mmCIF file of C-alpha atoms and ligand atoms in Angstrom:
data_model
loop_
_atom_site.group_PDB
_atom_site.id
_atom_site.type_symbol
_atom_site.label_atom_id
_atom_site.label_comp_id
_atom_site.label_asym_id
_atom_site.label_seq_id
_atom_site.Cartn_x
_atom_site.Cartn_y
_atom_site.Cartn_z
ATOM 1 C CA MET A 1 -28.917 186.808 -7.975
ATOM 2 C CA THR A 2 -32.403 185.801 -6.850
ATOM 3 C CA PRO A 3 -34.915 186.825 -9.165
ATOM 4 C CA PHE A 4 -38.041 189.334 -8.350
ATOM 5 C CA PRO A 5 -41.008 190.703 -9.487
ATOM 6 C CA VAL A 6 -41.384 193.513 -12.203
ATOM 7 C CA VAL A 7 -44.869 195.254 -12.130
ATOM 8 C CA LEU A 8 -46.161 197.078 -14.980
ATOM 9 C CA SER A 9 -48.757 199.290 -14.537
ATOM 10 C CA ALA A 10 -50.715 202.021 -17.007
ATOM 11 C CA PRO A 11 -53.725 203.112 -18.340
ATOM 12 C CA SER A 12 -55.467 200.694 -20.430
ATOM 13 C CA GLY A 13 -54.152 201.015 -23.987
ATOM 14 C CA ALA A 14 -50.817 202.530 -23.024
ATOM 15 C CA GLY A 15 -49.179 199.147 -24.014
ATOM 16 C CA LYS A 16 -47.823 197.497 -20.917
ATOM 17 C CA THR A 17 -49.281 194.109 -22.455
ATOM 18 C CA THR A 18 -47.470 194.709 -25.977
ATOM 19 C CA ILE A 19 -44.054 195.644 -23.857
ATOM 20 C CA ALA A 20 -44.448 192.496 -21.888
ATOM 21 C CA ARG A 21 -44.861 189.901 -24.578
ATOM 22 C CA GLU A 22 -42.294 191.726 -26.471
ATOM 23 C CA LEU A 23 -39.571 191.320 -23.547
ATOM 24 C CA MET A 24 -40.426 187.857 -23.129
ATOM 25 C CA GLN A 25 -39.138 187.523 -26.700
ATOM 26 C CA ARG A 26 -35.781 189.035 -26.154
ATOM 27 C CA ARG A 27 -34.687 187.860 -22.894
ATOM 28 C CA GLY A 28 -34.980 183.768 -21.785
ATOM 29 C CA ASP A 29 -34.527 185.271 -18.042
ATOM 30 C CA VAL A 30 -38.100 186.906 -18.027
ATOM 31 C CA GLY A 31 -41.395 184.911 -17.442
ATOM 32 C CA TYR A 32 -44.979 186.183 -17.349
ATOM 33 C CA SER A 33 -47.336 185.797 -14.771
ATOM 34 C CA VAL A 34 -50.706 185.059 -16.317
ATOM 35 C CA SER A 35 -53.615 186.672 -14.466
ATOM 36 C CA CYS A 36 -57.105 185.567 -13.637
ATOM 37 C CA THR A 37 -60.115 187.365 -14.975
ATOM 38 C CA THR A 38 -64.026 187.291 -14.836
ATOM 39 C CA ARG A 39 -64.055 189.594 -18.376
ATOM 40 C CA THR A 40 -64.772 187.609 -21.245
ATOM 41 C CA ALA A 41 -62.056 186.703 -23.563
ATOM 42 C CA ARG A 42 -61.144 188.871 -26.741
ATOM 43 C CA ALA A 43 -61.020 187.266 -29.965
ATOM 44 C CA HIS A 44 -57.270 186.618 -30.132
ATOM 45 C CA GLU A 45 -57.159 185.814 -26.625
ATOM 46 C CA ARG A 46 -56.140 181.694 -25.201
ATOM 47 C CA ASN A 47 -57.369 180.572 -21.743
ATOM 48 C CA GLY A 48 -54.305 179.989 -19.784
ATOM 49 C CA HIS A 49 -52.212 181.946 -22.020
ATOM 50 C CA ASP A 50 -53.471 185.581 -21.989
ATOM 51 C CA TYR A 51 -55.289 185.136 -18.623
ATOM 52 C CA HIS A 52 -57.105 182.389 -16.896
ATOM 53 C CA PHE A 53 -60.944 183.165 -17.723
ATOM 54 C CA LEU A 54 -63.073 182.562 -14.404
ATOM 55 C CA ALA A 55 -66.428 182.627 -13.773
ATOM 56 C CA ASP A 56 -67.557 184.979 -10.726
ATOM 57 C CA SER A 57 -68.226 182.099 -8.564
ATOM 58 C CA ASP A 58 -64.710 180.360 -9.284
ATOM 59 C CA PHE A 59 -63.233 184.036 -8.788
ATOM 60 C CA GLN A 60 -64.567 184.358 -5.432
ATOM 61 C CA ALA A 61 -63.988 180.994 -4.243
ATOM 62 C CA ARG A 62 -60.199 181.419 -4.961
ATOM 63 C CA VAL A 63 -60.510 184.661 -3.272
ATOM 64 C CA ALA A 64 -61.909 183.055 0.062
ATOM 65 C CA ALA A 65 -59.309 180.097 -0.229
ATOM 66 C CA GLY A 66 -56.469 183.120 0.180
ATOM 67 C CA GLU A 67 -55.130 182.110 -3.284
ATOM 68 C CA PHE A 68 -54.423 185.673 -4.544
ATOM 69 C CA ALA A 69 -51.114 187.657 -3.972
ATOM 70 C CA GLU A 70 -53.461 190.635 -4.907
ATOM 71 C CA TRP A 71 -56.958 191.524 -6.887
ATOM 72 C CA ALA A 72 -59.021 194.029 -7.749
ATOM 73 C CA LEU A 73 -62.218 195.235 -9.376
ATOM 74 C CA VAL A 74 -61.162 197.063 -12.740
ATOM 75 C CA HIS A 75 -63.457 198.238 -15.116
ATOM 76 C CA GLY A 76 -66.175 196.504 -13.589
ATOM 77 C CA LYS A 77 -64.650 193.087 -13.731
ATOM 78 C CA ARG A 78 -62.467 191.272 -11.202
ATOM 79 C CA TYR A 79 -58.504 190.681 -11.767
ATOM 80 C CA GLY A 80 -56.165 188.907 -9.820
ATOM 81 C CA THR A 81 -52.772 187.505 -9.450
ATOM 82 C CA LEU A 82 -52.625 184.055 -8.179
ATOM 83 C CA ARG A 83 -49.470 183.241 -5.195
ATOM 84 C CA SER A 84 -48.715 179.991 -7.156
ATOM 85 C CA GLU A 85 -48.207 181.625 -10.625
ATOM 86 C CA VAL A 86 -45.668 184.131 -9.297
ATOM 87 C CA GLN A 87 -43.987 181.455 -7.210
ATOM 88 C CA ARG A 88 -43.875 179.124 -10.573
ATOM 89 C CA VAL A 89 -41.631 181.757 -12.522
ATOM 90 C CA LEU A 90 -39.502 182.746 -9.610
ATOM 91 C CA ASP A 91 -39.055 178.908 -8.979
ATOM 92 C CA ALA A 92 -37.712 178.753 -12.673
ATOM 93 C CA GLY A 93 -34.893 181.355 -11.908
ATOM 94 C CA LYS A 94 -36.891 183.886 -13.712
ATOM 95 C CA PHE A 95 -37.801 187.430 -13.427
ATOM 96 C CA VAL A 96 -41.740 187.744 -13.442
ATOM 97 C CA LEU A 97 -43.440 190.390 -15.636
ATOM 98 C CA MET A 98 -46.892 191.347 -13.805
ATOM 99 C CA ASP A 99 -49.242 193.314 -15.953
ATOM 100 C CA ILE A 100 -51.691 194.906 -13.115
ATOM 101 C CA ASP A 101 -53.457 197.433 -12.395
ATOM 102 C CA VAL A 102 -52.519 200.564 -9.751
ATOM 103 C CA GLN A 103 -55.007 199.363 -6.629
ATOM 104 C CA GLY A 104 -53.421 195.397 -7.337
ATOM 105 C CA ALA A 105 -49.850 196.544 -7.560
ATOM 106 C CA ARG A 106 -50.413 198.225 -4.027
ATOM 107 C CA GLN A 107 -51.381 195.101 -2.665
ATOM 108 C CA PHE A 108 -48.838 193.456 -4.601
ATOM 109 C CA VAL A 109 -45.584 194.958 -2.757
ATOM 110 C CA THR A 110 -46.954 193.694 0.466
ATOM 111 C CA ALA A 111 -46.864 190.239 -0.798
ATOM 112 C CA PHE A 112 -43.590 190.625 -2.684
ATOM 113 C CA PRO A 113 -41.862 193.552 -1.052
ATOM 114 C CA ALA A 114 -38.955 192.626 -3.801
ATOM 115 C CA SER A 115 -40.908 193.679 -6.420
ATOM 116 C CA VAL A 116 -39.934 197.079 -8.564
ATOM 117 C CA LEU A 117 -42.866 198.998 -9.900
ATOM 118 C CA VAL A 118 -42.906 200.396 -13.380
ATOM 119 C CA PHE A 119 -45.578 202.870 -14.830
ATOM 120 C CA VAL A 120 -46.097 202.709 -18.387
ATOM 121 C CA LEU A 121 -46.810 206.302 -19.944
ATOM 122 C CA PRO A 122 -48.682 206.936 -23.282
ATOM 123 C CA PRO A 123 -46.899 209.496 -25.027
ATOM 124 C CA SER A 124 -50.070 211.502 -25.548
ATOM 125 C CA VAL A 125 -53.783 211.441 -24.605
ATOM 126 C CA GLU A 126 -54.317 211.303 -28.405
ATOM 127 C CA ALA A 127 -51.833 208.510 -29.005
ATOM 128 C CA LEU A 128 -53.949 206.296 -25.993
ATOM 129 C CA VAL A 129 -57.217 206.807 -27.522
ATOM 130 C CA ALA A 130 -55.632 206.151 -31.134
ATOM 131 C CA ARG A 131 -54.433 202.906 -29.654
ATOM 132 C CA LEU A 132 -57.517 201.924 -27.655
ATOM 133 C CA LYS A 133 -59.817 202.393 -30.684
ATOM 134 C CA GLY A 134 -57.264 200.806 -33.027
ATOM 135 C CA ARG A 135 -57.293 197.863 -30.657
ATOM 136 C CA ASN A 136 -60.818 197.375 -31.497
ATOM 137 C CA THR A 137 -61.776 195.247 -28.321
ATOM 138 C CA GLU A 138 -64.004 197.715 -26.768
ATOM 139 C CA SER A 139 -67.452 199.049 -27.465
ATOM 140 C CA PRO A 140 -67.486 202.946 -27.406
ATOM 141 C CA ALA A 141 -69.032 202.723 -23.649
ATOM 142 C CA ASP A 142 -66.265 200.509 -22.359
ATOM 143 C CA LEU A 143 -63.713 202.841 -24.111
ATOM 144 C CA ALA A 144 -65.090 205.515 -22.197
ATOM 145 C CA VAL A 145 -65.059 203.591 -18.768
ATOM 146 C CA ARG A 146 -61.352 202.654 -19.773
ATOM 147 C CA LEU A 147 -60.423 206.665 -20.073
ATOM 148 C CA ASN A 148 -62.162 207.292 -16.919
ATOM 149 C CA THR A 149 -60.290 205.091 -14.936
ATOM 150 C CA ALA A 150 -57.241 206.304 -16.711
ATOM 151 C CA HIS A 151 -57.722 209.510 -14.629
ATOM 152 C CA ALA A 152 -57.194 207.945 -11.143
ATOM 153 C CA GLU A 153 -54.541 205.637 -12.654
ATOM 154 C CA LEU A 154 -52.249 208.538 -13.574
ATOM 155 C CA GLN A 155 -52.755 210.080 -10.069
ATOM 156 C CA ASP A 156 -50.941 206.758 -8.523
ATOM 157 C CA VAL A 157 -47.576 207.117 -10.363
ATOM 158 C CA GLY A 158 -45.809 208.598 -7.605
ATOM 159 C CA ARG A 159 -45.806 204.922 -5.811
ATOM 160 C CA TYR A 160 -44.094 203.577 -8.722
ATOM 161 C CA ASN A 161 -39.995 203.406 -8.682
ATOM 162 C CA TYR A 162 -39.464 203.801 -12.569
ATOM 163 C CA VAL A 163 -41.358 205.624 -15.527
ATOM 164 C CA VAL A 164 -41.299 204.745 -19.190
ATOM 165 C CA VAL A 165 -42.965 206.500 -21.926
ATOM 166 C CA ASN A 166 -44.058 203.988 -24.409
ATOM 167 C CA ASP A 167 -43.493 206.183 -27.753
ATOM 168 C CA ALA A 168 -41.387 203.919 -29.713
ATOM 169 C CA LEU A 169 -41.892 200.218 -28.749
ATOM 170 C CA ASP A 170 -38.496 199.376 -29.501
ATOM 171 C CA GLN A 171 -37.118 201.824 -26.888
ATOM 172 C CA ALA A 172 -39.584 201.256 -24.165
ATOM 173 C CA VAL A 173 -38.852 197.613 -24.155
ATOM 174 C CA GLU A 174 -35.181 198.262 -24.116
ATOM 175 C CA ASN A 175 -35.584 200.554 -21.202
ATOM 176 C CA VAL A 176 -37.740 198.056 -19.093
ATOM 177 C CA SER A 177 -35.061 195.609 -19.858
ATOM 178 C CA ARG A 178 -32.081 198.276 -18.610
ATOM 179 C CA ILE A 179 -34.394 198.734 -15.118
ATOM 180 C CA ILE A 180 -34.071 194.919 -14.566
ATOM 181 C CA ASP A 181 -30.256 195.044 -15.600
ATOM 182 C CA ALA A 182 -29.941 198.152 -13.008
ATOM 183 C CA GLU A 183 -32.004 196.909 -10.294
ATOM 184 C CA ARG A 184 -30.335 193.036 -10.357
ATOM 185 C CA LEU A 185 -27.000 194.946 -9.471
ATOM 186 C CA LYS A 186 -28.552 196.887 -6.574
ATOM 187 C CA ARG A 187 -26.888 196.479 -3.251
ATOM 188 C CA ASP A 188 -29.524 194.770 -1.328
ATOM 189 C CA ARG A 189 -30.269 192.396 -3.948
ATOM 190 C CA VAL A 190 -26.312 190.996 -4.211
ATOM 191 C CA HIS A 191 -26.474 187.572 -2.839
ATOM 192 C CA ALA A 192 -24.577 187.127 -0.071
ATOM 193 C CA LEU A 193 -22.562 190.459 0.230
ATOM 194 C CA ASP A 194 -21.595 190.676 3.604
ATOM 195 C CA ALA A 195 -19.856 187.279 3.064
ATOM 196 C CA GLN A 196 -18.074 188.556 0.016
ATOM 197 C CA ILE A 197 -16.873 191.658 1.491
ATOM 198 C CA SER A 198 -15.743 189.493 4.310
ATOM 199 C CA ARG A 199 -13.588 187.314 2.180
ATOM 200 C CA LEU A 200 -12.244 190.543 0.452
ATOM 201 C CA LEU A 201 -11.038 192.306 3.626
ATOM 202 C CA VAL A 202 -9.033 188.768 4.777
ATOM 203 C CA GLU A 203 -7.571 188.539 1.447
ATOM 204 C CA LEU A 204 -6.723 192.064 1.467
ATOM 205 C CA GLN A 205 -5.296 192.061 4.907
ATOM 206 C CA ASP A 206 -3.069 189.093 4.044
ATOM 207 C CA GLN A 207 -1.660 190.616 0.963
ATOM 208 C CA ILE A 208 -1.027 194.003 3.354
ATOM 209 C CA ASP A 209 0.999 191.746 5.899
ATOM 210 C CA ARG A 210 2.858 189.965 2.914
ATOM 211 C CA ILE A 211 3.711 193.536 1.166
ATOM 212 C CA ARG A 212 4.748 194.885 4.613
ATOM 213 C CA GLY A 213 6.926 191.724 5.453
ATOM 214 C CA ALA A 214 8.665 191.618 2.407
ATOM 215 C CA ALA A 215 9.583 195.330 2.650
ATOM 216 C CA ARG A 216 11.400 195.080 5.946
HETATM 217 P P1 LIG B 301 -52.351 197.595 -22.531
HETATM 218 O O1 LIG B 301 -52.170 196.376 -21.983
HETATM 219 O O2 LIG B 301 -51.651 198.651 -21.457
HETATM 220 O O3 LIG B 301 -53.942 197.589 -22.438
HETATM 221 P P2 LIG B 301 -51.878 197.100 -25.133
HETATM 222 O O4 LIG B 301 -50.322 196.443 -25.034
HETATM 223 O O5 LIG B 301 -53.238 196.008 -25.378
HETATM 224 O O6 LIG B 301 -52.276 198.038 -24.082
HETATM 225 O O7 LIG B 301 -51.551 198.107 -26.455
HETATM 226 C C1 LIG B 301 -52.611 199.044 -27.054
HETATM 227 C C2 LIG B 301 -52.505 199.096 -28.394
HETATM 228 O O8 LIG B 301 -51.840 199.850 -28.678
HETATM 229 C C3 LIG B 301 -52.535 197.488 -29.024
HETATM 230 O O9 LIG B 301 -53.227 197.579 -30.219
HETATM 231 C C4 LIG B 301 -51.048 197.940 -29.545
HETATM 232 O O10 LIG B 301 -50.498 196.920 -30.633
HETATM 233 C C5 LIG B 301 -50.662 198.987 -29.668
HETATM 234 N N1 LIG B 301 -49.483 199.839 -29.328
HETATM 235 C C6 LIG B 301 -48.532 199.267 -28.201
HETATM 236 N N2 LIG B 301 -47.307 199.744 -27.820
HETATM 237 C C7 LIG B 301 -47.483 200.862 -29.112
HETATM 238 C C8 LIG B 301 -46.773 201.586 -29.509
HETATM 239 N N3 LIG B 301 -45.224 201.925 -28.867
HETATM 240 N N4 LIG B 301 -46.869 201.983 -30.589
HETATM 241 C C9 LIG B 301 -47.855 202.245 -31.447
HETATM 242 N N5 LIG B 301 -48.778 201.132 -31.015
HETATM 243 C C10 LIG B 301 -48.758 200.477 -29.759
HETATM 244 P P1 LIG B 302 -57.315 194.241 -19.873
HETATM 245 O O1 LIG B 302 -58.885 193.630 -19.830
HETATM 246 O O2 LIG B 302 -57.449 195.414 -20.906
HETATM 247 O O3 LIG B 302 -56.534 192.908 -20.461
HETATM 248 O O4 LIG B 302 -56.754 194.537 -18.496
HETATM 249 C C1 LIG B 302 -57.568 196.069 -18.034
HETATM 250 C C2 LIG B 302 -56.735 196.195 -16.704
HETATM 251 O O5 LIG B 302 -56.549 195.171 -15.912
HETATM 252 C C3 LIG B 302 -55.146 196.647 -17.059
HETATM 253 O O6 LIG B 302 -54.899 197.797 -16.308
HETATM 254 C C4 LIG B 302 -54.682 195.373 -16.464
HETATM 255 O O7 LIG B 302 -53.259 196.086 -16.113
HETATM 256 C C5 LIG B 302 -55.150 195.148 -15.291
HETATM 257 N N1 LIG B 302 -54.980 193.974 -14.903
HETATM 258 C C6 LIG B 302 -54.537 192.769 -15.430
HETATM 259 N N2 LIG B 302 -54.381 191.660 -14.776
HETATM 260 C C7 LIG B 302 -54.525 192.087 -13.680
HETATM 261 C C8 LIG B 302 -54.137 191.477 -12.144
HETATM 262 O O8 LIG B 302 -53.787 190.210 -12.044
HETATM 263 N N3 LIG B 302 -54.528 192.275 -11.364
HETATM 264 C C9 LIG B 302 -54.924 193.483 -11.166
HETATM 265 N N4 LIG B 302 -55.191 194.150 -9.969
HETATM 266 N N5 LIG B 302 -55.196 194.059 -12.439
HETATM 267 C C10 LIG B 302 -54.941 193.393 -13.404
#
């Protein structure tokens, strides 16, 4: 089975980063694509682990060099996925979890058409606001910007293959995990299916001939 990228998008605060981190703890066959951003690091975030934190000039140079599979301006800052980062995880034989916004997801499927797109919904607006406030990482002005962006993001849900409501975290993580397991069994993803079926048909015919021969 060839691993594929799993794109998680959601309004900021719905919990996609939390789901991604939890899924990585549970499954050894899942890796995370570390994005680049021009926003400043939050207190607990580490460069190279949560994001590659880049100066605007560095980010632009990488855009010009074609290093990004996708990039977008989100809440006034640049965010992007390095092709090399996705390839690194795929080459390790792992599914790649991507935490990217709706604009990025649109571009990303062009670069990696085998991707599965999952939209994470908050159980309610009340919960979304409470989570964003509880995270305590944005100023009130930034909070308003993120909620405003959520308006547009929610309208893009039709482009996604699956929807997961992040109410109880454990259940949401389990559902993303099930999506991966169901997708890997899709006919188009089964390795060398035509050859497998041809072999079965030959063996089947052989058995039919033998049984007929014995019955004569
Ligand atoms: P996102 O990556 O979508 O912006 P985060 O993963 O940072 O969101 O989650 C936002 C906040 O909500 C964090 O403080 C996180 O701990 C919390 N959170 C995430 N999932 C849940 C959940 N199912 N129930 C309660 N709180 C949650
Ligand atoms: P945050 O600043 O809260 O970490 O992320 C803000 C938004 O940027 C989220 O919607 C997140 O999904 C998005 N984001 C994070 N990394 C990327 C990326 O590499 N590309 C794009 N397009 N969006 C990203």
